[in-house]
Every structure is written in C-alpha cells, then in structure tokens.
Coordinates of C-alpha atoms in Angstrom, one line a residue:
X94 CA 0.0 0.0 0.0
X95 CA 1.2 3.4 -0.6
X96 CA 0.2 6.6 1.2
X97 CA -0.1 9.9 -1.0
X98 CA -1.7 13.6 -0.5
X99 CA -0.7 16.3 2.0
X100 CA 0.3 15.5 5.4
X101 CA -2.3 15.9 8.3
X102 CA 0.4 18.1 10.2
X103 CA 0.1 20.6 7.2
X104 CA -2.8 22.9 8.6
X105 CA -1.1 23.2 11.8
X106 CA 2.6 23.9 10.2
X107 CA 0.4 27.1 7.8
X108 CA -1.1 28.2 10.9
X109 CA 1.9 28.6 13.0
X110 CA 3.7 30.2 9.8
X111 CA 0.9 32.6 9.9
X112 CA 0.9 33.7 13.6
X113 CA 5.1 33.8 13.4
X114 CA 4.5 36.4 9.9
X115 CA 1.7 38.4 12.4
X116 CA 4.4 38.6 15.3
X117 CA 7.4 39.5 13.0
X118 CA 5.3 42.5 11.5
X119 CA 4.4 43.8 15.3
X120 CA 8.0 43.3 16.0
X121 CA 10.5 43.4 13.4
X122 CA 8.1 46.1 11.4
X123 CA 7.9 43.4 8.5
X124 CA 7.4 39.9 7.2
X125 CA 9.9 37.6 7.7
X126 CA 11.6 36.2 4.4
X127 CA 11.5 33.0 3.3
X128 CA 15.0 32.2 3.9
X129 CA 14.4 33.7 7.3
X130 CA 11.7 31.9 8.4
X131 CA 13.4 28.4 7.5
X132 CA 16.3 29.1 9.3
X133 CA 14.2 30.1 12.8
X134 CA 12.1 26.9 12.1
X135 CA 14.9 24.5 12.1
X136 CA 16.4 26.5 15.0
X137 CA 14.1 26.6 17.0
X138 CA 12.6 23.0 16.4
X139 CA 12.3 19.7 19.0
X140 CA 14.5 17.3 18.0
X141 CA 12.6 14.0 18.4
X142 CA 14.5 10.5 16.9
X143 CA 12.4 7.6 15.2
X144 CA 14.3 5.1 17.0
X145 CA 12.2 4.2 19.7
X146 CA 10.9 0.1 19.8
X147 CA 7.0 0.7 20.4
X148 CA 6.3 -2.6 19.4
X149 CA 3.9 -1.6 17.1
X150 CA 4.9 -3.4 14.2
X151 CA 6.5 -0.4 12.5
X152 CA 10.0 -0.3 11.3
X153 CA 11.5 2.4 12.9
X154 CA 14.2 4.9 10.6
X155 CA 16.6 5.7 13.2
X156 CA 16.5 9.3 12.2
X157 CA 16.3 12.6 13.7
X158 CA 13.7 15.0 13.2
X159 CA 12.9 18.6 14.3
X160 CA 9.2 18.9 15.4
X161 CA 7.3 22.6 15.6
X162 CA 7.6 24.0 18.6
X163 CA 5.2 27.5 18.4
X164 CA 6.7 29.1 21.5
X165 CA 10.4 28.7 21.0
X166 CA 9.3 30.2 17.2
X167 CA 7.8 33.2 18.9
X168 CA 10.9 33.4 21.3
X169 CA 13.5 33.1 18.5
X170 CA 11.4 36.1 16.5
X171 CA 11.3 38.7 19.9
X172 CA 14.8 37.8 20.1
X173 CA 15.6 38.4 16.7
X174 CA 14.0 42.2 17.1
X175 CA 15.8 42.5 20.6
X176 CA 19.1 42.3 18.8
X177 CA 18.5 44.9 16.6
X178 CA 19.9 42.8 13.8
X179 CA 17.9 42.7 11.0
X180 CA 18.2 45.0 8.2
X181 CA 14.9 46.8 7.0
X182 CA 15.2 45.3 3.7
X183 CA 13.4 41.4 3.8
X184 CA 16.2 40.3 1.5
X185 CA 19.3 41.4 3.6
X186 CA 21.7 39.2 5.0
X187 CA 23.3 40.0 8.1
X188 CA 27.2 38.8 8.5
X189 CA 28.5 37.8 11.8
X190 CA 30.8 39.2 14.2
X191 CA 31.9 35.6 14.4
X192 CA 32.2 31.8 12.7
X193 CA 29.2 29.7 13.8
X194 CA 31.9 27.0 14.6
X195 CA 29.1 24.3 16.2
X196 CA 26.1 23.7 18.1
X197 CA 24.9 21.4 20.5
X198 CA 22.0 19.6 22.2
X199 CA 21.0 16.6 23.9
X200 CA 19.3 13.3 22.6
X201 CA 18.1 10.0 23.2
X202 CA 19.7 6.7 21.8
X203 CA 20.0 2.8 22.0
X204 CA 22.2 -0.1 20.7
X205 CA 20.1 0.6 17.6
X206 CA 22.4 2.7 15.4
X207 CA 20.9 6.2 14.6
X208 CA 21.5 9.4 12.4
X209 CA 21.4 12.8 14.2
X210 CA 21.7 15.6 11.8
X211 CA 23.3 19.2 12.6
X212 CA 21.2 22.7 11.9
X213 CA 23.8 23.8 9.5
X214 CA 26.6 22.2 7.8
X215 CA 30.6 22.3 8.6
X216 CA 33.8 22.0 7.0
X217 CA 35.6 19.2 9.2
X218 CA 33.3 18.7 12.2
X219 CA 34.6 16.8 15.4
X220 CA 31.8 15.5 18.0
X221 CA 32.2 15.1 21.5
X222 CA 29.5 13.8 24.2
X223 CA 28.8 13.5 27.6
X224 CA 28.9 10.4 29.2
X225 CA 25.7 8.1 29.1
X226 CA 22.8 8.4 31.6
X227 CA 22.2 5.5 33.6
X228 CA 19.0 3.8 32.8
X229 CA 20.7 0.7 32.8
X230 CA 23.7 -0.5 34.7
X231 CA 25.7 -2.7 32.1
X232 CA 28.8 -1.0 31.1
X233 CA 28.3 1.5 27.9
X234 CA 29.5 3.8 26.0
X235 CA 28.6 6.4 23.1
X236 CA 30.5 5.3 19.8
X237 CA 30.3 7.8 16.7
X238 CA 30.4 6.9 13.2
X239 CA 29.5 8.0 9.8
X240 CA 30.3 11.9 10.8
X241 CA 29.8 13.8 7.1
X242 CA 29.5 17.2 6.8
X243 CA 25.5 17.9 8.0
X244 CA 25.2 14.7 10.4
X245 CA 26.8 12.4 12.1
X246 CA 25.3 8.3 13.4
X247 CA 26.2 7.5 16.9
X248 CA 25.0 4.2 18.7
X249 CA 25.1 2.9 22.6
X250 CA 27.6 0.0 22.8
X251 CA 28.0 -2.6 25.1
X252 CA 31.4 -4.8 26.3
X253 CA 31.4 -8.3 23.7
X254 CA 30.6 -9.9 27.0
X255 CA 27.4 -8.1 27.5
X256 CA 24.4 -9.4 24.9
X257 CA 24.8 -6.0 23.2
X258 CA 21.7 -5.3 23.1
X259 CA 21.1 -1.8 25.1
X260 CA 17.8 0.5 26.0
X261 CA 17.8 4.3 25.9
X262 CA 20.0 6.3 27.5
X263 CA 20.2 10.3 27.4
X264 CA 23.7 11.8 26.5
X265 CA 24.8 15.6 25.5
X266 CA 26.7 16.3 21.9
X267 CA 28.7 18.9 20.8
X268 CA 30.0 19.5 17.2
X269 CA 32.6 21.7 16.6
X270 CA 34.9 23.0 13.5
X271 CA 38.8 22.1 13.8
X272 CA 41.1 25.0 14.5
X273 CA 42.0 27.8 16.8
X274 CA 39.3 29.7 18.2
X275 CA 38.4 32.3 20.2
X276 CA 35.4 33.2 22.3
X277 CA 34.4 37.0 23.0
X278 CA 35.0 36.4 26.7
X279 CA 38.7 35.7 25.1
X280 CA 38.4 32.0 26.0
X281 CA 41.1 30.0 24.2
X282 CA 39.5 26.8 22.1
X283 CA 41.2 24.3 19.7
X284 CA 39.4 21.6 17.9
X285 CA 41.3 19.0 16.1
X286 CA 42.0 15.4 14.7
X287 CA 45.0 12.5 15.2
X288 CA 44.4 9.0 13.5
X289 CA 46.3 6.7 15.6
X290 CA 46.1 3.4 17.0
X291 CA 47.5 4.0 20.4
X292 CA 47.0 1.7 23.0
X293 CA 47.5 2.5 27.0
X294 CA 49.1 -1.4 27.4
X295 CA 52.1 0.1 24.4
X296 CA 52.0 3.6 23.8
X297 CA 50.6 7.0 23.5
X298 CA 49.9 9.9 20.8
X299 CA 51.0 13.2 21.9
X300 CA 48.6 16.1 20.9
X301 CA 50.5 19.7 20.5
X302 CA 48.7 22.6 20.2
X303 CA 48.5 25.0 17.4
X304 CA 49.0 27.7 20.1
X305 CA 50.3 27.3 23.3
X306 CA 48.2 28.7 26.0
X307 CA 48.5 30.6 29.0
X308 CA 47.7 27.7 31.5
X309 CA 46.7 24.3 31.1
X310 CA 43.6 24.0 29.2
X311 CA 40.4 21.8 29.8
X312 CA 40.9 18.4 27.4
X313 CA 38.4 16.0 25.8
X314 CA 38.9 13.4 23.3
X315 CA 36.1 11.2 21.5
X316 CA 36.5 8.5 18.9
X317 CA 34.9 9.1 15.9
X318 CA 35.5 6.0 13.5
X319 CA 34.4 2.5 13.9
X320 CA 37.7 1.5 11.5
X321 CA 37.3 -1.7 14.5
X322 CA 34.0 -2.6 16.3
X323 CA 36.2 -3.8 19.5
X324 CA 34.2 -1.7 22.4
X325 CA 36.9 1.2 23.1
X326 CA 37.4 4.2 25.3
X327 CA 39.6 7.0 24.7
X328 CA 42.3 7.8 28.0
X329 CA 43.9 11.3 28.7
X330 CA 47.4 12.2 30.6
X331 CA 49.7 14.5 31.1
X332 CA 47.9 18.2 29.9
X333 CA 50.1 21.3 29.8
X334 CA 50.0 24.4 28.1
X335 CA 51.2 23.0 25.0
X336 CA 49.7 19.9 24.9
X337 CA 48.6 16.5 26.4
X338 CA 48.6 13.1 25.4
X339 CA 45.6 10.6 24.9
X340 CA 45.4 6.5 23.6
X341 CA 42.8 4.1 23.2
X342 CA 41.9 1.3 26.0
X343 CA 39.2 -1.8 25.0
X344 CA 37.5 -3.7 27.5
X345 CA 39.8 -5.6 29.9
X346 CA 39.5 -9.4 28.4
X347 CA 40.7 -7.9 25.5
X348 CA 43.5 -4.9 26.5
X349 CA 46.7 -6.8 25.3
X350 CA 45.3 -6.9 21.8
X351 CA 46.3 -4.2 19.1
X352 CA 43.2 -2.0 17.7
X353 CA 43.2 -0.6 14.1
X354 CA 43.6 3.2 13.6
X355 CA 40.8 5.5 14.5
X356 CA 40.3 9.1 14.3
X357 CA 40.6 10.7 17.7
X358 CA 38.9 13.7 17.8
X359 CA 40.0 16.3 20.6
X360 CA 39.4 19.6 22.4
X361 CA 41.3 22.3 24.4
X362 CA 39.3 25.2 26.0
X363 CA 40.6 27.4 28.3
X364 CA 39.2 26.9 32.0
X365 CA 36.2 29.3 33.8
X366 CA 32.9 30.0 33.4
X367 CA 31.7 33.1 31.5
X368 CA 28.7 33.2 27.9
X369 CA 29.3 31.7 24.7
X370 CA 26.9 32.8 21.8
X371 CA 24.3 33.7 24.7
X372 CA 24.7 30.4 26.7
X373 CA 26.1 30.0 30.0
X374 CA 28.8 27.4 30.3
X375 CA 31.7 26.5 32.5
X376 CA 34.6 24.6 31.8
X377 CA 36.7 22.8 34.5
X378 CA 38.5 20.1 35.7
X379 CA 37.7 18.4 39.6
X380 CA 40.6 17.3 41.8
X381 CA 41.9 13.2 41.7
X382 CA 38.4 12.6 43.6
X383 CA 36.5 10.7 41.2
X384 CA 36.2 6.9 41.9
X385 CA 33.7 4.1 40.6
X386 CA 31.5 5.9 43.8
X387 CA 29.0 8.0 42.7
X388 CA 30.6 11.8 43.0
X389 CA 28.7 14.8 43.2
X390 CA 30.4 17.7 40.8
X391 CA 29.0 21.0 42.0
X392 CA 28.3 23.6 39.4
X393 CA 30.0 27.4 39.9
X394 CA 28.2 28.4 36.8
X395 CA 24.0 30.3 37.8
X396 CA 22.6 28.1 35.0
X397 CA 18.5 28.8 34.3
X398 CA 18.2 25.3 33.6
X399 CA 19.7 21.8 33.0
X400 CA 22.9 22.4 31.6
X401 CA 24.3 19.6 28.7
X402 CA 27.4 17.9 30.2
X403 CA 30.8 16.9 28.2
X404 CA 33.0 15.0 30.2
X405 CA 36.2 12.6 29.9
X406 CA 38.3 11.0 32.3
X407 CA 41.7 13.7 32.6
X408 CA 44.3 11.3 34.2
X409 CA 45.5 8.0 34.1
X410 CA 46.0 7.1 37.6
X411 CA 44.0 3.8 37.0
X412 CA 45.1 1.4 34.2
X413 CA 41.6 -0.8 34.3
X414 CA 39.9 0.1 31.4
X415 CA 37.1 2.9 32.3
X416 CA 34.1 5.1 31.0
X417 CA 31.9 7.5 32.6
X418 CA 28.1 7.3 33.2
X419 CA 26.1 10.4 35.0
X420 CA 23.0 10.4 37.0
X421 CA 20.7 13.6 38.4
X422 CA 21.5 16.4 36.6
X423 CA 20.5 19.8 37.8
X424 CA 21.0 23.6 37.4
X425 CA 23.7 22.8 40.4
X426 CA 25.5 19.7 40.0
X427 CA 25.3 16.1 38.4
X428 CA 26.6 13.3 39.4
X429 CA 29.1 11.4 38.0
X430 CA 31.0 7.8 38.2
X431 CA 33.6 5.9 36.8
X432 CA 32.7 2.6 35.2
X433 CA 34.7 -0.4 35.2
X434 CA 33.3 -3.2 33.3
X435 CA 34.2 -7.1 34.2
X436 CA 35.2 -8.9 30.7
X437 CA 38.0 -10.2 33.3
X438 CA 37.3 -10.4 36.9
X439 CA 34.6 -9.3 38.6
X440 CA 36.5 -6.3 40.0
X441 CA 35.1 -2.8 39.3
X442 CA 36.7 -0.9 41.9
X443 CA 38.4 2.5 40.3
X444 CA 40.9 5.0 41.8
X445 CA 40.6 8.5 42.3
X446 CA 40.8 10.1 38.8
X447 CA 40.2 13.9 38.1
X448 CA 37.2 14.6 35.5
X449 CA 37.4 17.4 32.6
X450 CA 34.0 18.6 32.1
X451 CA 32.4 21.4 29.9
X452 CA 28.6 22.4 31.1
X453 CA 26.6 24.1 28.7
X454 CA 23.1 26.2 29.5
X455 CA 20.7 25.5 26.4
X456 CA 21.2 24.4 22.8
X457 CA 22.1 25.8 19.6
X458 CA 24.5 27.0 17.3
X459 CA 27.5 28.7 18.9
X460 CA 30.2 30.8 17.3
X461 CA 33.6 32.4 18.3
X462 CA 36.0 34.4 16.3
X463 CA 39.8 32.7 14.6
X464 CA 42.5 33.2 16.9
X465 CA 45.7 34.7 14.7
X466 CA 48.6 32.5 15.5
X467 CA 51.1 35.3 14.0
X468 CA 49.7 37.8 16.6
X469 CA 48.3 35.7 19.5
X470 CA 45.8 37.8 19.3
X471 CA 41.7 37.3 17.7
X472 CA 41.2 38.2 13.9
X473 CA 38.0 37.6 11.7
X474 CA 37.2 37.7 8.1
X475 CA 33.5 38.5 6.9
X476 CA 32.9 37.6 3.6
X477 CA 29.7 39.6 1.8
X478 CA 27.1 37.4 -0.6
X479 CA 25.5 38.6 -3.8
X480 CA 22.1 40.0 -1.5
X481 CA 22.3 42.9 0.5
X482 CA 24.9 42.4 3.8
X483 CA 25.1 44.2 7.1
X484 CA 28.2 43.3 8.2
X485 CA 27.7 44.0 12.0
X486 CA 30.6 45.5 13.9
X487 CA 28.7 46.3 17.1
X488 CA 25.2 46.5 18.8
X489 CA 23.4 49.2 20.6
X490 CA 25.3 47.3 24.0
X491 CA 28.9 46.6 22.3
X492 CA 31.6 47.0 19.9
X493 CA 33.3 44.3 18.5
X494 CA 37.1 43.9 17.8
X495 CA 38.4 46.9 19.8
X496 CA 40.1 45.3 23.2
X497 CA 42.7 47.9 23.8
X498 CA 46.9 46.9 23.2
X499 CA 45.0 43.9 20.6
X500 CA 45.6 43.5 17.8
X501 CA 42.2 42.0 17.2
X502 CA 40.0 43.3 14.0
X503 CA 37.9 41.7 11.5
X504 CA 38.5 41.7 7.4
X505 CA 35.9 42.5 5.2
X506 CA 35.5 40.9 2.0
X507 CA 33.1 41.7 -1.2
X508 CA 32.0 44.7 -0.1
X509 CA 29.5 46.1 -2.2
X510 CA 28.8 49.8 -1.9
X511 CA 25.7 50.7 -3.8
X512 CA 23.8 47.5 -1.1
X513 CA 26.1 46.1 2.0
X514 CA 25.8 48.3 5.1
X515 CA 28.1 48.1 8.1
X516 CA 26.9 48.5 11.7
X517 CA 28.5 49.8 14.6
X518 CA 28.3 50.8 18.2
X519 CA 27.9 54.0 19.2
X520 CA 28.0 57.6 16.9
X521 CA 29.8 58.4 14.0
X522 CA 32.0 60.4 15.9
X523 CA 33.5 57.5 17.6
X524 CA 35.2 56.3 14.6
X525 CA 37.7 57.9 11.6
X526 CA 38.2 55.9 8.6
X527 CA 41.8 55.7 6.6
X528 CA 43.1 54.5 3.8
X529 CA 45.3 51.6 4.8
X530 CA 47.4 49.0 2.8
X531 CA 49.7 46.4 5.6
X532 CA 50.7 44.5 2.3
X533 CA 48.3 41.7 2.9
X534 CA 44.6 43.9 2.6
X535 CA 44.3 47.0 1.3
X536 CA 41.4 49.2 1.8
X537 CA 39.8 51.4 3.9
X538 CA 40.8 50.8 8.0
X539 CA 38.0 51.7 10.3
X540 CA 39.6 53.0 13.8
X541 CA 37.3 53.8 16.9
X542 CA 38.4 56.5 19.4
X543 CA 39.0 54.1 22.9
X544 CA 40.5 55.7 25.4
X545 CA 41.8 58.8 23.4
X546 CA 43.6 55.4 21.5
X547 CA 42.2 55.0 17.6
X548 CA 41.7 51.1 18.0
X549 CA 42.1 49.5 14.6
X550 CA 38.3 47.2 14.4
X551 CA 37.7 47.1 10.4
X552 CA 39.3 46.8 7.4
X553 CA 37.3 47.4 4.2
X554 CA 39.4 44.8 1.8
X555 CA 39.5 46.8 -2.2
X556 CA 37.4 49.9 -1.0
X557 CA 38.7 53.0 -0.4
X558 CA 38.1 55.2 2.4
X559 CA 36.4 58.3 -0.4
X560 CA 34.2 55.7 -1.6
X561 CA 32.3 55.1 2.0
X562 CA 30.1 57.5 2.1
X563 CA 27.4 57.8 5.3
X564 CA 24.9 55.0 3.6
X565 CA 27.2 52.6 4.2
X566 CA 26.9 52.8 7.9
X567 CA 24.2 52.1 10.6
X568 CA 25.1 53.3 13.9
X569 CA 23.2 51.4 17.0

C-alpha cells in the first residue's frame, strides 16, 4: 500500500507560519523572508528520533527530526528584534561578528544505530559527548560513526561480554569545526583530529597545540570511527599548556590486543565559566576525587536550567579500562562515576581520577572568532554574498574587535557599496576611517576613538576610504 496527498500536520505547520508572519510584522516592522523563516524553524525545532521500539509493528528509521515548537518560534522572533539585527530590507543578510563553529543539544539513543543531523553544515566537524545516563547499569559507552559534513550516526555499545543489546539512554553532543578559536570572553578553544592506534598497554599519541596557552587548558577526546568494532574508550594524561597526550583502551578481556587506527577527535578550551553565543557554560576540571563511587560535581556556573554535560576522564591514575556514566543532573551539580566493566574479573573498583568537564546552559549554534597565531591575538574575516549584507561590527550594547593593546580586527570581503551596510556601536564620531594598505589587505581601516587610543576594528578589503560614504553605515 502506498500513502499519498498532504500530510495531516500541514494545517497546523500554515497556521503557525501565519501567527510567526503576524508577530514579525508587530516586532521586526515586516514579514519575515523565506530564507528567514526556515532558518528560525529549524532552529528553534524539537529534536525528536524515530528510534524508539514501540512494538507496534513499525520499522522504525533511526532518524532525527525537528518537530514545531510554536513558542520557542515566537521566542527566537522577539529575540531576533531585541538584537536589533535585522536590516529593513526582507532580502538582507546580516554577516557575523563571528564563525558559527558548532552547536549542540542533547538526545536519546539505543544499541540501535541512529543518524542525528546538525542545523547547518561544517567543513571538518569533530563530536564530543557526555557520558551516558544510567538507565541501565551494564557497562556502555557512546561510539560515533559515519560523521559527514550535516550529520553524524552514533549508537550505545556494550562490552562483547554483554548481549549487546542496550535500552535508551540520554547523552549531551557537541559538534565543533577544527582550529584555533576564540570566544568574545577571550576563551582560548582548539578543535582537532589525530588518526592513531594507540593503546594505554604500548603507547601514546602526543597532541601539540596550534598555540600554546596561558595555562593548562580543559581536554576531551572522542572516537569518531568504527575503523574496529572492539568496544573502546579513549584515555587522557599529562595536559600542559602545549599539549597532552591521549590512547585508546578496549575492555579488559581484551586490552593486550592491538586496535586498528581510528580518528581521535579532541578539544582544548581554556578553564572558567563566562557566555558563549548567549549560553552559560563552564569549563573545569575536579581534583583526583572521582572513583567508581558516585561523585557529586557541583556547578559554579548560575545556569536557568539543566545544563548539557561533556566529560572525559583527565588522568590516568587507574590502568583498568574505564568510562563514565552520569545520574541527576540539575542547574547545580550532576553526578558522575567511573565505570569499570568485568570482561576479566569481577573487579570494578576505580581509583581517584580527576574529570574534565564542559557544562553548557541551552542548545544551539555557537560561534567564536579565529584566533591569529602570527599575533596571538583574535582576527576575523566577513565575507559579503551577492544579497544585501550588514556586516555587524557592534550593537546598541557593544563593539566588537576593539580590546585595547589587541591587535584584534575583522577583514571585510566583497563589499559592495551601492547595497552592504556596516553596523557599529555607538556615533559616527567615535570612529575615523583611513586608507590603509599592511601589504596583505588593502582598503579602507576603520579606527574607533577608545581611550583617546584609535583602536584598529575594520578593514574594508578593495574599498577606499572616499568611496564610503554615510549609507554605508548604521550606527546602534
């Protein structure tokens, strides 16, 4: 039998559509365009997975959807106005102070293997997840595979001793670009990739960082291959400033045998709490406390609600093989354990380890700013489209790229005069435009009176300073 004609759920889609148009208008002073209107539908939708078992007779995908959710719609459109962001014409475009480099959320999975798809696509993503609830007590882990551009499939995986065969569990995710980042709170992050087949029994791959940084950094590694289907954890030692070292561990029965290469993806991010892309989040590390004892890890961070969790193990003080599994999570701590497993003896007892974790208030896309590794300091490039930009510089509460003594500024590209608009903080008095040519750009630099102190924030790449007449700025 096959089903045809328009789905029961269209009505209700239309009639949301119609109240978010009606609330944009009030708000915003228009309609919202059609490119818009997508975009704040997939951001702001449920993600629900067709991977549950309802014994029902029904095949289930093993996909993830976004489902409508009117009120986070009518949220994402007052925010939208709030920020002052949107250009009067419906066909602008407004260019970021900064990369979205990732997002992230939490979902549901099983031993059954499912797709999860991102709300935008990446150049070389790297995922990283929190360690699974604990609905059930058999040792388990999160193992990745598949990650393309616009998705990724991850399943829940049992020890070969175990029957394999796993219910749902809840775990956090977190997709991120590789390279050297900064956040605005001027955070250090780097994000990247070492195929190895390190084992803790025989060796270990030493991870340097592009940059060094100023102390020793919050670290988390995640497999993201399944080049062997051998149940495997990923171990961490020995973190500096420059970098640490991380290797592979199976289950015990099975720790003197080799594994094949996999792709380790990894994380450094500088410790503290502080907002990134409007979420609270706080990165930090607990002291050699951690055992196989359930440990409570109290939260420093105010978060509104249940934050999403990332954690790894940070030391090696304990050779057994070992994972992580978390339990009543809150806006002020979670709980968290380490999880031996007994392919070998039925010992499970683990010694005090010290836990990295990253907490993270929300979901959604989050974006920082390149960090220069010539200058140590934060650069950007904004690149225009062929519709009308506003490259924004500043809101009506801040300017961007002007920390004073930085050399911190952002490059912009394909400017086009007679359409783009550039927004800034403050008046026009603020700022003084010159010609400027360093040899790499030429163009018009953009300079804002800080401090008595013109603070280089702009360069307008093949324009000259003449050509920039008042149009081309909005002042908030």
């Amino acid at each position: 039998m096959t089903l045809q004609g328009t789905s029961q759920a269209a009505p209700h889609v239309a009639g949301a559509i119609v109240l978010a148009q009606q609330l944009a208008v009030r708000k915003l002073g228009r309609r919202l365009s059609i490119g818009e209107l997508k975009s704040l539908l997939v951001s702001s939708g449920k993600k629900i997975n067709d991977g549950d078992n309802e014994k029902d007779n029904v095949k289930n995908t093993g996909l993830t959807f976004k489902r409508l959710d009117i009120l986070a719609l009518s949220e994402a459109i007052l925010k939208k106005a709030s920020n002052n962001k949107v250009n009067s014409s419906p066909d602008s475009n407004n260019v970021s102070l900064a990369n979205a480099i990732g997002e992230f959320d939490r979902v549901t999975a099983n031993s059954n293997l499912q797709t999860i798809r991102f709300d935008r696509t990446y150049n070389n993503p790297v995922i990283f997840v929190s360690p699974l609830s604990s609905n059930e007590s058999d040792p388990a882990i999160v193992r990745i595979t598949d990650v393309k551009s616009d998705r990724f499939s991850v399943f829940v995986q049992e020890p070969y001793y175990k029957d394999g065969k796993h219910g749902n569990e809840r775990f956090s995710y977190v997709v991120l670009e590789t390279g050297s980042w900064q956040l605005n709170n001027g955070a250090r992050l780097e994000v990247g990739k070492i195929n190895t087949n390190a084992m803790t029994n025989a060796n270990w791959a030493s991870v340097n960082f592009q940059n060094d940084f100023s102390n020793a950094p919050v670290t988390f590694s995640q497999v993201q291959t399944d080049n062997e289907t051998d149940f495997v954890y990923t171990r961490q030692k020995n973190v500096s400033a420059r970098g640490f070292q991380l290797s592979m561990q199976e289950e015990e029965a099975r720790m003197n045998s080799r594994h094949a290469k996999e792709t380790i993806g990894w994380m450094a991010i500088s410790g503290g709490s502080g907002n990134w892309s409007g979420y609270n989040y706080q990165a930090g590390k607990t002291s050699d406390r951690v055992t196989d004892d359930w440990y409570e890890l109290d939260f420093r961070q105010n978060f509104a609600k249940n934050p999403q969790i990332i954690a790894n193990i940070g030391t090696f003080n304990g050779s057994d093989s070992a994972g992580l599994r978390h339990q009543n999570l809150s806006t002020k701590q979670v709980e968290i354990s380490i999880q031996e497993e007994k392919s070998r003896d039925a010992e499970i007892n683990h010694t005090d380890e010290s836990i990295n974790f990253l907490a993270m208030e929300g979901s959604g896309i989050l974006r920082a700013k390149a960090y220069d590794s010539l200058t140590g300091s934060s650069t950007g490039k904004l690149t225009g489209t062929s519709a009308s930009d506003t490259f924004i510089l500043g809101t009506a509460s801040a300017s961007y790229y002007d920390e004073s003594g930085r050399d911190d500024y952002v490059l912009i590209e394909d400017f086009r005069q007679n359409s783009d608009v550039i927004q800034l903080h403050g008046n026009k008095t603020d700022y003084r435009l010159v010609d400027y040519d360093d040899g790499l750009a030429a163009g018009t630099a953009i300079f804002r009176d800080r401090d008595d102190v013109d603070e280089l924030i702009g360069i307008v790449k093949g324009v000259d300073s003449l050509s920039l007449n008042s149009s081309a700025f909005n002042f908030v």
